[in-house]
Short mmCIF file of C-alpha atoms in Angstrom, two decimals:
data_model
loop_
_atom_site.label_atom_id
_atom_site.label_comp_id
_atom_site.label_asym_id
_atom_site.label_seq_id
_atom_site.Cartn_x
_atom_site.Cartn_y
_atom_site.Cartn_z
CA MET A 248 -67.40 34.38 242.96
CA LYS A 249 -66.73 37.67 244.72
CA ILE A 250 -66.97 40.92 242.73
CA GLY A 251 -65.94 44.33 244.03
CA ILE A 252 -67.45 47.63 242.91
CA LEU A 253 -65.26 50.69 243.33
CA ALA A 254 -67.41 52.91 245.56
CA VAL A 255 -65.54 56.19 245.98
CA GLN A 256 -68.08 58.01 243.75
CA GLY A 257 -70.51 57.35 240.93
CA GLY A 258 -73.10 54.79 239.88
CA VAL A 259 -72.39 52.02 242.36
CA ALA A 260 -76.01 51.05 243.07
CA GLU A 261 -76.81 50.48 239.40
CA HIS A 262 -73.98 47.98 239.00
CA GLU A 263 -74.89 46.24 242.23
CA ARG A 264 -78.50 45.93 241.04
CA THR A 265 -77.36 44.49 237.69
CA LEU A 266 -75.13 41.91 239.37
CA ARG A 267 -78.03 40.86 241.60
CA GLN A 268 -80.18 40.46 238.47
CA VAL A 269 -77.49 38.16 237.06
CA ALA A 270 -77.42 36.17 240.30
CA GLU A 271 -81.21 35.74 240.17
CA LYS A 272 -81.02 34.72 236.52
CA TYR A 273 -78.50 31.98 237.35
CA GLU A 274 -79.97 30.86 240.66
CA GLY A 275 -78.80 27.35 241.52
CA LYS A 276 -75.69 27.73 239.35
CA PRO A 277 -72.26 29.17 240.29
CA TRP A 278 -73.19 32.76 239.37
CA GLY A 279 -76.23 32.48 241.60
CA ASP A 280 -73.89 32.68 244.60
CA LEU A 281 -72.32 36.01 243.65
CA GLU A 282 -70.88 37.97 246.55
CA ILE A 283 -70.79 41.73 245.95
CA VAL A 284 -68.63 44.11 247.98
CA GLN A 285 -68.25 47.87 247.78
CA VAL A 286 -64.58 48.91 247.70
CA ARG A 287 -63.42 52.15 249.31
CA ARG A 288 -60.16 50.98 250.86
CA GLU A 289 -57.51 48.36 250.16
CA SER A 290 -58.71 45.87 252.76
CA GLN A 291 -62.03 45.54 250.93
CA LEU A 292 -60.24 44.17 247.88
CA GLU A 293 -59.32 41.00 249.75
CA GLY A 294 -60.67 37.88 248.08
CA ILE A 295 -62.29 39.58 245.08
CA ASN A 296 -62.17 37.88 241.69
CA GLY A 297 -62.94 41.01 239.69
CA LEU A 298 -63.56 44.73 240.09
CA ILE A 299 -66.12 47.04 238.45
CA LEU A 300 -65.26 50.72 238.05
CA PRO A 301 -68.56 52.59 237.63
CA GLY A 302 -69.53 55.72 235.79
CA GLY A 303 -69.38 59.03 237.61
CA GLU A 304 -67.14 62.07 237.48
CA SER A 305 -63.71 60.81 236.47
CA THR A 306 -61.69 63.72 237.85
CA THR A 307 -63.45 63.48 241.22
CA MET A 308 -62.85 59.72 241.29
CA SER A 309 -59.24 60.30 240.33
CA ARG A 310 -58.72 62.76 243.19
CA LEU A 311 -60.37 60.47 245.75
CA LEU A 312 -58.30 57.50 244.62
CA THR A 313 -55.14 59.56 245.01
CA LEU A 314 -56.12 60.78 248.49
CA SER A 315 -56.86 57.24 249.67
CA GLY A 316 -53.79 55.70 248.04
CA LEU A 317 -56.01 53.31 246.11
CA ASP A 318 -54.63 54.59 242.80
CA LYS A 319 -51.30 52.83 243.31
CA VAL A 320 -52.94 49.73 244.79
CA LEU A 321 -55.32 49.34 241.85
CA ALA A 322 -52.66 50.04 239.24
CA ALA A 323 -50.50 47.30 240.77
CA ALA A 324 -53.43 44.88 241.00
CA LEU A 325 -54.27 45.40 237.33
CA GLN A 326 -50.68 44.66 236.39
CA GLU A 327 -50.91 41.46 238.45
CA GLY A 328 -53.97 40.35 236.47
CA LEU A 329 -57.01 41.58 238.41
CA PRO A 330 -60.01 41.41 236.03
CA ALA A 331 -61.73 44.79 235.76
CA TYR A 332 -64.69 46.29 233.96
CA GLY A 333 -65.09 50.05 233.61
CA THR A 334 -68.13 51.96 232.36
CA CYS A 335 -67.86 55.58 231.17
CA ALA A 336 -65.71 57.23 233.89
CA GLY A 337 -64.46 53.73 234.71
CA MET A 338 -63.18 53.42 231.15
CA ILE A 339 -61.36 56.73 231.57
CA LEU A 340 -59.70 55.55 234.78
CA LEU A 341 -58.57 52.31 233.13
CA ALA A 342 -56.97 54.08 230.15
CA SER A 343 -53.28 54.71 229.54
CA ASN A 344 -53.87 58.21 228.16
CA VAL A 345 -56.74 60.66 228.62
CA LEU A 346 -57.54 63.76 226.56
CA ASP A 347 -59.48 66.80 227.75
CA THR A 348 -58.94 66.13 231.44
CA ARG A 349 -57.45 68.02 234.37
CA PRO A 350 -53.65 68.21 234.50
CA ASP A 351 -53.60 66.58 237.94
CA ALA A 352 -55.85 63.64 236.95
CA ILE A 353 -54.46 60.12 237.22
CA TRP A 354 -55.34 56.94 235.38
CA LEU A 355 -54.54 53.30 236.03
CA HIS A 356 -52.97 52.04 232.77
CA GLY A 357 -55.14 48.94 232.66
CA LEU A 358 -55.82 49.34 228.93
CA ASP A 359 -53.50 50.50 226.16
CA ILE A 360 -55.97 53.09 224.89
CA THR A 361 -56.32 56.85 224.51
CA VAL A 362 -59.77 58.17 225.46
CA ARG A 363 -61.36 61.59 225.17
CA ARG A 364 -63.60 62.72 228.02
CA ASN A 365 -67.13 64.01 227.32
CA ALA A 366 -66.67 63.27 223.63
CA PHE A 367 -70.41 63.19 222.95
CA GLY A 368 -71.14 66.54 224.59
CA ARG A 369 -73.04 67.58 227.70
CA GLN A 370 -75.81 65.88 229.67
CA ARG A 371 -78.47 67.10 227.23
CA ASP A 372 -76.64 65.28 224.43
CA SER A 373 -77.17 61.89 226.09
CA PHE A 374 -78.64 59.24 223.80
CA GLU A 375 -79.43 55.54 223.47
CA ALA A 376 -78.72 53.06 220.68
CA ASP A 377 -78.87 49.33 219.98
CA LEU A 378 -75.36 48.23 219.06
CA ALA A 379 -73.72 45.05 217.79
CA PHE A 380 -71.30 43.81 220.45
CA HIS A 381 -68.66 41.18 219.72
CA GLY A 382 -69.17 38.17 221.98
CA ILE A 383 -72.86 38.89 222.64
CA ASP A 384 -75.45 37.39 220.28
CA GLU A 385 -78.13 40.08 220.45
CA PRO A 386 -77.63 43.86 220.01
CA VAL A 387 -76.87 45.63 223.29
CA HIS A 388 -79.07 48.57 224.28
CA ALA A 389 -76.50 51.24 225.15
CA THR A 390 -77.07 54.42 227.15
CA PHE A 391 -74.51 57.20 226.59
CA ILE A 392 -74.29 59.94 229.25
CA ARG A 393 -71.46 62.48 228.79
CA ALA A 394 -69.55 59.51 227.48
CA PRO A 395 -65.92 59.18 226.39
CA ILE A 396 -64.77 57.65 223.12
CA VAL A 397 -61.68 55.60 222.41
CA GLU A 398 -59.52 57.54 219.96
CA GLU A 399 -56.50 55.22 219.77
CA ILE A 400 -55.84 51.60 220.68
CA GLY A 401 -52.67 49.64 221.19
CA SER A 402 -51.83 46.47 219.29
CA GLY A 403 -53.14 44.19 222.05
CA VAL A 404 -56.57 45.82 222.33
CA GLU A 405 -59.67 44.22 220.80
CA VAL A 406 -62.52 46.48 219.65
CA LEU A 407 -65.84 45.01 220.79
CA CYS A 408 -68.32 47.70 219.81
CA ARG A 409 -68.70 50.90 217.79
CA GLU A 410 -71.45 53.51 217.97
CA PRO A 411 -73.54 54.39 214.86
CA GLU A 412 -70.89 56.76 213.46
CA GLY A 413 -68.16 54.14 213.80
CA ARG A 414 -66.37 55.46 216.88
CA ILE A 415 -65.02 52.88 219.33
CA VAL A 416 -67.12 52.53 222.50
CA ALA A 417 -66.12 49.13 223.93
CA VAL A 418 -62.73 47.42 224.17
CA HIS A 419 -61.07 44.41 225.74
CA GLN A 420 -57.44 43.68 226.58
CA GLY A 421 -56.27 40.77 228.69
CA ASN A 422 -58.45 40.68 231.79
CA VAL A 423 -59.84 44.20 231.33
CA LEU A 424 -63.10 45.26 229.69
CA ALA A 425 -64.46 48.78 229.23
CA THR A 426 -67.50 50.45 227.69
CA SER A 427 -68.21 54.12 227.04
CA PHE A 428 -71.87 53.46 227.74
CA HIS A 429 -73.91 52.26 230.72
CA PRO A 430 -75.48 48.81 230.32
CA GLU A 431 -76.34 48.97 234.03
CA VAL A 432 -78.64 51.94 233.30
CA SER A 433 -80.31 50.23 230.33
CA GLY A 434 -81.24 47.08 232.27
CA VAL A 435 -78.84 45.00 230.16
CA THR A 436 -77.13 42.10 231.95
CA GLU A 437 -75.21 40.53 229.08
CA VAL A 438 -72.13 42.76 229.33
CA HIS A 439 -71.83 41.99 233.04
CA GLU A 440 -72.21 38.30 232.22
CA LEU A 441 -69.38 38.63 229.72
CA PHE A 442 -67.26 40.19 232.45
CA LEU A 443 -68.08 37.38 234.89
CA SER A 444 -67.01 34.88 232.23
CA MET A 445 -63.70 36.75 231.98
CA CYS A 446 -63.30 36.55 235.76
CA GLU A 447 -63.96 32.80 235.72
CA GLU A 448 -61.43 32.26 232.94
CA ALA A 449 -58.79 34.41 234.68
CA GLY A 450 -59.04 32.49 237.96
CA PHE A 451 -57.62 35.50 239.83
CA THR A 452 -58.14 36.17 243.55
CA TYR A 453 -56.82 39.34 245.18
CA LYS A 454 -54.74 38.58 248.30
#
C-alpha cells in the first residue's frame, strides 16, 4: 500500500512517524510494506492508495495549494474516490464550508460538513482528552491544538467522535475521514489504522 502525505506545510513528520509505527506493528503482514511519499506536486500522487492532509495553518496551506494548482487536482481526485484523512487543518481543507476563515481561502469539498476554525481558542487553550471513537475499541487519546469543530453535517456524514462537551470532532463520509485533533501527536496509531482499512476497502489507486 502506498500512502501520500500532503507536504506543502504543517505536521508532515508526525504522520510519517505514525505510519512507520503502524508498519512496524504489522511487520510481515500487508501493512508492514507501507510505502510513504510526501506530496507537493501532482506527479507525486501517482500510485497512491490514500492521502493524509496534516495539521498546520489552513489558510497558508490553502494559498500554497492554489499557487501550485494542487487544489483543483485534489478536489477532482476526491470526487473520483481517493481515500483521504485530514487532521485539524486537514479537516478544514476537506470541508465543504468553513467559518471564521479568510475570504480568499479555498477548501476541497471532500466532506459535506461546515467547520469553524480555531473553535477551541488559541495555542494556550490546547488540551488533551480520552474520547470514545466509533470503530475503535479503546478510548482514543486526543490532542487538540487550535482545533476546529464540526458545526453542521450533511445527511451522508457519520459522526465518529465528540469531545467532552458534545461537539463533533471526528467524521466519516465515503472514503474520507477527518479529526479535529492530532492522534499523530499523541502517539496513537489506531486512527491511522482505521484509515488504512478504509484505503484497503476502497481499492483506489491514483493514476
